[in-house]
N, CA and C atoms as an extended XYZ file, in Angstrom:
345
Properties=species:S:1:pos:R:3:atomname:S:1:resname:S:1:resid:I:1 pbc="F F F"
N         9.852        8.712        1.858 N   MET     1
C         8.701        9.553        1.600 CA  MET     1
C         7.526        8.652        1.242 C   MET     1
N         6.398        8.972        1.776 N   ALA     2
C         5.167        8.252        1.434 CA  ALA     2
C         4.333        9.169        0.558 C   ALA     2
N         3.694        8.586       -0.409 N   GLN     3
C         2.785        9.349       -1.252 CA  GLN     3
C         1.418        8.720       -1.112 C   GLN     3
N         0.440        9.531       -0.856 N   ALA     4
C        -0.923        9.031       -0.713 CA  ALA     4
C        -1.777        9.700       -1.766 C   ALA     4
N        -2.743        8.962       -2.246 N   LYS     5
C        -3.626        9.520       -3.264 CA  LYS     5
C        -5.060        9.341       -2.813 C   LYS     5
N        -5.762       10.443       -2.619 N   ARG     6
C        -7.177       10.432       -2.246 CA  ARG     6
C        -7.930       11.042       -3.403 C   ARG     6
N        -8.642       10.196       -4.123 N   GLY     7
C        -9.319       10.697       -5.319 CA  GLY     7
C        -8.267       11.184       -6.288 C   GLY     7
N        -8.342       12.435       -6.670 N   ALA     8
C        -7.345       12.998       -7.574 CA  ALA     8
C        -6.273       13.753       -6.802 C   ALA     8
N        -6.348       13.764       -5.479 N   LYS     9
C        -5.414       14.521       -4.662 CA  LYS     9
C        -4.193       13.672       -4.323 C   LYS     9
N        -3.025       14.219       -4.575 N   ARG    10
C        -1.774       13.524       -4.268 CA  ARG    10
C        -1.066       14.292       -3.161 C   ARG    10
N        -0.658       13.584       -2.123 N   VAL    11
C        -0.007       14.201       -0.981 CA  VAL    11
C         1.342       13.531       -0.787 C   VAL    11
N         2.402       14.333       -0.662 N   GLU    12
C         3.718       13.783       -0.382 CA  GLU    12
C         4.065       14.082        1.063 C   GLU    12
N         4.539       13.044        1.765 N   ILE    13
C         4.808       13.157        3.192 CA  ILE    13
C         6.201       12.625        3.470 C   ILE    13
N         6.994       13.380        4.184 N   GLU    14
C         8.312       12.913        4.609 CA  GLU    14
C         8.134       11.922        5.745 C   GLU    14
N         9.112       11.058        5.944 N   ALA    15
C         9.039       10.013        6.967 CA  ALA    15
C         8.741       10.585        8.347 C   ALA    15
N         9.336       11.722        8.678 N   ALA    16
C         9.139       12.327        9.994 CA  ALA    16
C         7.709       12.824       10.199 C   ALA    16
N         6.979       13.071        9.130 N   GLU    17
C         5.614       13.591        9.209 CA  GLU    17
C         4.550       12.502        9.200 C   GLU    17
N         4.944       11.258        8.973 N   LEU    18
C         3.986       10.181        8.775 CA  LEU    18
C         3.087        9.968        9.988 C   LEU    18
N         3.649        9.951       11.183 N   SER    19
C         2.838        9.723       12.392 CA  SER    19
C         1.750       10.777       12.543 C   SER    19
N         2.129       12.038       12.367 N   ALA    20
C         1.147       13.122       12.496 CA  ALA    20
C         0.078       13.003       11.409 C   ALA    20
N         0.479       12.637       10.207 N   TRP    21
C        -0.466       12.475        9.113 CA  TRP    21
C        -1.474       11.375        9.431 C   TRP    21
N        -1.000       10.246        9.965 N   LEU    22
C        -1.890        9.150       10.333 CA  LEU    22
C        -2.834        9.550       11.466 C   LEU    22
N        -2.344       10.312       12.427 N   GLU    23
C        -3.172       10.751       13.561 CA  GLU    23
C        -4.284       11.694       13.113 C   GLU    23
N        -4.082       12.426       12.013 N   ARG    24
C        -5.120       13.324       11.495 CA  ARG    24
C        -6.317       12.547       10.952 C   ARG    24
N        -6.129       11.264       10.714 N   GLY    25
C        -7.249       10.448       10.272 CA  GLY    25
C        -7.431       10.370        8.775 C   GLY    25
N        -6.433       10.795        8.009 N   ASP    26
C        -6.536       10.658        6.561 CA  ASP    26
C        -6.669        9.188        6.206 C   ASP    26
N        -7.483        8.901        5.219 N   SER    27
C        -7.735        7.515        4.834 CA  SER    27
C        -7.585        7.361        3.320 C   SER    27
N        -6.342        7.250        2.848 N   PRO    28
C        -6.122        7.156        1.403 CA  PRO    28
C        -6.481        5.790        0.848 C   PRO    28
N        -6.763        5.759       -0.438 N   ARG    29
C        -6.996        4.475       -1.117 CA  ARG    29
C        -5.682        3.765       -1.373 C   ARG    29
N        -4.659        4.511       -1.781 N   PHE    30
C        -3.362        3.935       -2.112 CA  PHE    30
C        -2.262        4.736       -1.443 C   PHE    30
N        -1.246        4.039       -0.991 N   VAL    31
C        -0.062        4.690       -0.439 CA  VAL    31
C         1.146        4.065       -1.119 C   VAL    31
N         2.020        4.896       -1.630 N   LEU    32
C         3.256        4.449       -2.260 CA  LEU    32
C         4.395        4.931       -1.381 C   LEU    32
N         5.195        3.995       -0.885 N   VAL    33
C         6.332        4.335       -0.040 CA  VAL    33
C         7.586        4.197       -0.893 C   VAL    33
N         8.309        5.293       -1.049 N   VAL    34
C         9.517        5.302       -1.872 CA  VAL    34
C        10.647        5.979       -1.111 C   VAL    34
N        11.857        5.649       -1.492 N   GLY    35
C        13.016        6.287       -0.894 CA  GLY    35
C        14.247        5.420       -1.021 C   GLY    35
N        15.390        6.045       -0.871 N   GLU    36
C        16.651        5.328       -1.004 CA  GLU    36
C        17.018        4.555        0.258 C   GLU    36
N        16.571        5.001        1.419 N   GLU    37
C        16.934        4.393        2.696 CA  GLU    37
C        15.990        3.244        3.035 C   GLU    37
N        16.498        2.029        2.984 N   THR    38
C        15.684        0.849        3.273 CA  THR    38
C        15.076        0.917        4.659 C   THR    38
N        15.850        1.345        5.631 N   ILE    39
C        15.353        1.381        7.013 CA  ILE    39
C        14.187        2.352        7.154 C   ILE    39
N        14.227        3.476        6.449 N   LEU    40
C        13.125        4.440        6.519 CA  LEU    40
C        11.881        3.907        5.812 C   LEU    40
N        12.074        3.237        4.683 N   ARG    41
C        10.930        2.629        3.990 CA  ARG    41
C        10.287        1.563        4.873 C   ARG    41
N        11.119        0.710        5.473 N   ASP    42
C        10.587       -0.348        6.339 CA  ASP    42
C         9.865        0.226        7.551 C   ASP    42
N        10.399        1.283        8.120 N   ARG    43
C         9.754        1.938        9.259 CA  ARG    43
C         8.395        2.519        8.854 C   ARG    43
N         8.345        3.129        7.691 N   ALA    44
C         7.085        3.702        7.211 CA  ALA    44
C         6.057        2.598        6.983 C   ALA    44
N         6.474        1.493        6.377 N   LEU    45
C         5.553        0.373        6.162 CA  LEU    45
C         5.044       -0.172        7.490 C   LEU    45
N         5.929       -0.288        8.452 N   GLU    46
C         5.527       -0.785        9.774 CA  GLU    46
C         4.496        0.145       10.408 C   GLU    46
N         4.723        1.449       10.313 N   GLN    47
C         3.756        2.411       10.854 CA  GLN    47
C         2.407        2.290       10.162 C   GLN    47
N         2.433        2.188        8.853 N   LEU    48
C         1.187        2.079        8.094 CA  LEU    48
C         0.433        0.801        8.451 C   LEU    48
N         1.145       -0.307        8.531 N   LEU    49
C         0.494       -1.573        8.874 CA  LEU    49
C        -0.046       -1.535       10.300 C   LEU    49
N         0.726       -0.973       11.228 N   ASP    50
C         0.246       -0.860       12.614 CA  ASP    50
C        -1.023       -0.020       12.691 C   ASP    50
N        -1.092        1.002       11.859 N   HIS    51
C        -2.237        1.910       11.892 CA  HIS    51
C        -3.476        1.324       11.212 C   HIS    51
N        -3.284        0.648       10.085 N   PHE    52
C        -4.417        0.238        9.268 CA  PHE    52
C        -4.840       -1.219        9.409 C   PHE    52
N        -4.018       -2.064       10.031 N   VAL    53
C        -4.341       -3.494       10.112 CA  VAL    53
C        -4.437       -3.934       11.569 C   VAL    53
N        -5.605       -4.449       11.938 N   ASP    54
C        -5.785       -5.052       13.259 CA  ASP    54
C        -5.041       -6.378       13.254 C   ASP    54
N        -4.061       -6.563       14.159 N   PRO    55
C        -3.267       -7.795       14.156 CA  PRO    55
C        -4.111       -9.064       14.262 C   PRO    55
N        -5.220       -9.004       14.967 N   GLY    56
C        -6.089      -10.166       15.108 CA  GLY    56
C        -6.837      -10.532       13.839 C   GLY    56
N        -6.921       -9.577       12.908 N   LEU    57
C        -7.643       -9.812       11.659 CA  LEU    57
C        -6.730       -9.786       10.434 C   LEU    57
N        -5.424       -9.764       10.663 N   ALA    58
C        -4.469       -9.667        9.556 CA  ALA    58
C        -4.595      -10.838        8.586 C   ALA    58
N        -4.921      -12.023        9.092 N   ASP    59
C        -5.071      -13.175        8.199 CA  ASP    59
C        -6.189      -12.965        7.191 C   ASP    59
N        -7.171      -12.139        7.547 N   PHE    60
C        -8.312      -11.888        6.666 CA  PHE    60
C        -8.144      -10.631        5.822 C   PHE    60
N        -7.412       -9.651        6.331 N   ASN    61
C        -7.414       -8.321        5.722 CA  ASN    61
C        -6.048       -7.811        5.266 C   ASN    61
N        -5.064       -8.675        5.223 N   LEU    62
C        -3.738       -8.266        4.758 CA  LEU    62
C        -3.215       -9.302        3.773 C   LEU    62
N        -2.946       -8.841        2.561 N   ASP    63
C        -2.341       -9.695        1.547 CA  ASP    63
C        -0.994       -9.095        1.180 C   ASP    63
N         0.004       -9.952        1.049 N   ARG    64
C         1.361       -9.512        0.720 CA  ARG    64
C         1.800      -10.136       -0.596 C   ARG    64
N         2.420       -9.294       -1.432 N   PHE    65
C         2.933       -9.741       -2.715 CA  PHE    65
C         4.333       -9.168       -2.905 C   PHE    65
N         5.083       -9.793       -3.783 N   SER    66
C         6.421       -9.320       -4.107 CA  SER    66
C         6.500       -9.053       -5.600 C   SER    66
N         7.122       -7.933       -5.955 N   GLY    67
C         7.197       -7.528       -7.345 CA  GLY    67
C         7.902       -8.511       -8.250 C   GLY    67
N         8.887       -9.233       -7.717 N   ASP    68
C         9.631      -10.140       -8.584 CA  ASP    68
C         8.830      -11.374       -8.989 C   ASP    68
N         7.758      -11.685       -8.252 N   THR    69
C         6.919      -12.839       -8.592 CA  THR    69
C         5.450      -12.451       -8.730 C   THR    69
N         5.208      -11.193       -8.966 N   ILE    70
C         3.840      -10.658       -8.920 CA  ILE    70
C         2.937      -11.246      -10.010 C   ILE    70
N         1.732      -11.586       -9.591 N   GLU    71
C         0.671      -11.979      -10.505 CA  GLU    71
C        -0.376      -10.873      -10.412 C   GLU    71
N        -0.413      -10.046      -11.423 N   VAL    72
C        -1.226       -8.831      -11.400 CA  VAL    72
C        -2.694       -9.126      -11.108 C   VAL    72
N        -3.245      -10.144      -11.723 N   ASP    73
C        -4.662      -10.453      -11.511 CA  ASP    73
C        -4.953      -10.808      -10.052 C   ASP    73
N        -4.037      -11.494       -9.383 N   ARG    74
C        -4.231      -11.832       -7.963 CA  ARG    74
C        -4.188      -10.574       -7.095 C   ARG    74
N        -3.276       -9.658       -7.416 N   VAL    75
C        -3.194       -8.408       -6.657 CA  VAL    75
C        -4.485       -7.614       -6.831 C   VAL    75
N        -4.934       -7.461       -8.053 N   LEU    76
C        -6.160       -6.699       -8.315 CA  LEU    76
C        -7.370       -7.365       -7.675 C   LEU    76
N        -7.415       -8.672       -7.686 N   SER    77
C        -8.496       -9.398       -7.035 CA  SER    77
C        -8.479       -9.131       -5.525 C   SER    77
N        -7.303       -9.127       -4.928 N   SER    78
C        -7.182       -8.828       -3.500 CA  SER    78
C        -7.635       -7.410       -3.189 C   SER    78
N        -7.290       -6.491       -4.080 N   CYS    79
C        -7.696       -5.090       -3.878 CA  CYS    79
C        -9.211       -4.926       -3.946 C   CYS    79
N        -9.870       -5.744       -4.734 N   ALA    80
C       -11.318       -5.638       -4.907 CA  ALA    80
C       -12.097       -6.442       -3.870 C   ALA    80
N       -11.398       -7.255       -3.078 N   THR    81
C       -12.058       -8.069       -2.062 CA  THR    81
C       -12.462       -7.200       -0.875 C   THR    81
N       -13.673       -7.377       -0.393 N   LEU    82
C       -14.150       -6.604        0.752 CA  LEU    82
C       -13.441       -7.040        2.028 C   LEU    82
N       -13.257       -6.116        2.970 N   PRO    83
C       -12.617       -6.473        4.242 CA  PRO    83
C       -13.527       -7.357        5.091 C   PRO    83
N       -12.914       -8.130        5.968 N   MET    84
C       -13.640       -9.030        6.867 CA  MET    84
C       -13.597       -8.442        8.275 C   MET    84
N       -14.751       -8.067        8.795 N   MET    85
C       -14.874       -7.534       10.160 CA  MET    85
C       -13.938       -6.347       10.406 C   MET    85
N       -13.772       -5.507        9.418 N   SER    86
C       -12.868       -4.370        9.509 CA  SER    86
C       -13.336       -3.287        8.546 C   SER    86
N       -12.808       -2.087        8.729 N   ASP    87
C       -13.154       -0.985        7.834 CA  ASP    87
C       -12.349       -1.009        6.544 C   ASP    87
N       -11.214       -1.704        6.564 N   ARG    88
C       -10.362       -1.675        5.382 CA  ARG    88
C        -9.601       -2.972        5.204 C   ARG    88
N        -9.136       -3.140        4.002 N   ARG    89
C        -8.297       -4.266        3.610 CA  ARG    89
C        -6.989       -3.664        3.107 C   ARG    89
N        -5.875       -4.298        3.424 N   VAL    90
C        -4.566       -3.791        3.016 CA  VAL    90
C        -3.905       -4.806        2.095 C   VAL    90
N        -3.439       -4.309        0.971 N   VAL    91
C        -2.702       -5.139        0.021 CA  VAL    91
C        -1.319       -4.512       -0.104 C   VAL    91
N        -0.307       -5.255        0.287 N   LEU    92
C         1.068       -4.770        0.296 CA  LEU    92
C         1.839       -5.420       -0.847 C   LEU    92
N         2.425       -4.578       -1.691 N   VAL    93
C         3.274       -5.065       -2.778 CA  VAL    93
C         4.663       -4.491       -2.529 C   VAL    93
N         5.597       -5.359       -2.219 N   ARG    94
C         6.984       -4.936       -1.996 CA  ARG    94
C         7.782       -5.155       -3.265 C   ARG    94
N         8.823       -4.366       -3.416 N   SER    95
C         9.769       -4.505       -4.537 CA  SER    95
C         9.068       -4.431       -5.892 C   SER    95
N         8.161       -3.500       -6.027 N   LEU    96
C         7.436       -3.356       -7.290 CA  LEU    96
C         8.384       -3.067       -8.447 C   LEU    96
N         9.502       -2.407       -8.153 N   GLN    97
C        10.466       -2.100       -9.209 CA  GLN    97
C        11.063       -3.364       -9.821 C   GLN    97
N        10.967       -4.513       -9.126 N   ALA    98
C        11.496       -5.770       -9.650 CA  ALA    98
C        10.561       -6.402      -10.685 C   ALA    98
N         9.332       -5.937      -10.736 N   ALA    99
C         8.369       -6.483      -11.709 CA  ALA    99
C         8.691       -5.961      -13.109 C   ALA    99
N         8.414       -6.762      -14.089 N   HIS   100
C         8.591       -6.358      -15.482 CA  HIS   100
C         7.726       -5.124      -15.747 C   HIS   100
N         8.207       -4.241      -16.592 N   HIS   101
C         7.506       -2.988      -16.885 CA  HIS   101
C         6.056       -3.223      -17.310 C   HIS   101
N         5.819       -4.232      -18.127 N   ALA   102
C         4.453       -4.506      -18.601 CA  ALA   102
C         3.546       -4.880      -17.430 C   ALA   102
N         4.066       -5.632      -16.475 N   ARG   103
C         3.260       -6.007      -15.305 CA  ARG   103
C         2.988       -4.805      -14.415 C   ARG   103
N         4.004       -3.954      -14.227 N   ARG   104
C         3.793       -2.736      -13.427 CA  ARG   104
C         2.725       -1.869      -14.070 C   ARG   104
N         2.804       -1.696      -15.374 N   SER   105
C         1.820       -0.875      -16.090 CA  SER   105
C         0.423       -1.450      -15.954 C   SER   105
N         0.302       -2.758      -16.130 N   LYS   106
C        -1.002       -3.415      -16.012 CA  LYS   106
C        -1.562       -3.252      -14.599 C   LYS   106
N        -0.698       -3.371      -13.595 N   LEU   107
C        -1.131       -3.200      -12.213 CA  LEU   107
C        -1.629       -1.778      -11.955 C   LEU   107
N        -0.867       -0.805      -12.374 N   LEU   108
C        -1.252        0.594      -12.144 CA  LEU   108
C        -2.542        0.953      -12.878 C   LEU   108
N        -2.701        0.438      -14.094 N   GLU   109
C        -3.949        0.675      -14.831 CA  GLU   109
C        -5.128        0.018      -14.125 C   GLU   109
N        -4.909       -1.200      -13.622 N   GLY   110
C        -5.969       -1.911      -12.911 CA  GLY   110
C        -6.340       -1.232      -11.610 C   GLY   110
N        -5.361       -0.680      -10.916 N   LEU   111
C        -5.642        0.014       -9.653 CA  LEU   111
C        -6.483        1.259       -9.886 C   LEU   111
N        -6.280        1.911      -10.998 N   ALA   112
C        -7.065        3.106      -11.311 CA  ALA   112
C        -8.550        2.771      -11.450 C   ALA   112
N        -8.853        1.532      -11.830 N   ASP   113
C       -10.248        1.107      -12.004 CA  ASP   113
C       -10.821        0.415      -10.777 C   ASP   113
N       -10.007        0.230       -9.734 N   THR   114
C       -10.461       -0.469       -8.531 CA  THR   114
C       -11.372        0.447       -7.713 C   THR   114
N       -12.531       -0.082       -7.295 N   PRO   115
C       -13.455        0.757       -6.507 CA  PRO   115
C       -12.865        1.142       -5.161 C   PRO   115
């Protein structure tokens, strides 16, 4: 299941609905992909990246982080960085559950303040 948040609006989408949701042109600030099935989570991430990241500009507009080694300030800095020759910048954090609770909390609080 993917969860998207647009302003104060929270939308929950099942994996089977993701393609149609993306085709509607919704443009969320944050998307949280959760679920027990690794293959479904990976498929959803692949769809999201294919939709939102131009492969030719991925070096400029895609940052990847892992929860087990996350540096919150670097993630927040990436989120605040303007996109290069694109409409959007994507910051991917995998395995957020592996991050210490204090780091997860700091990240979520910082994201709430991100423009």
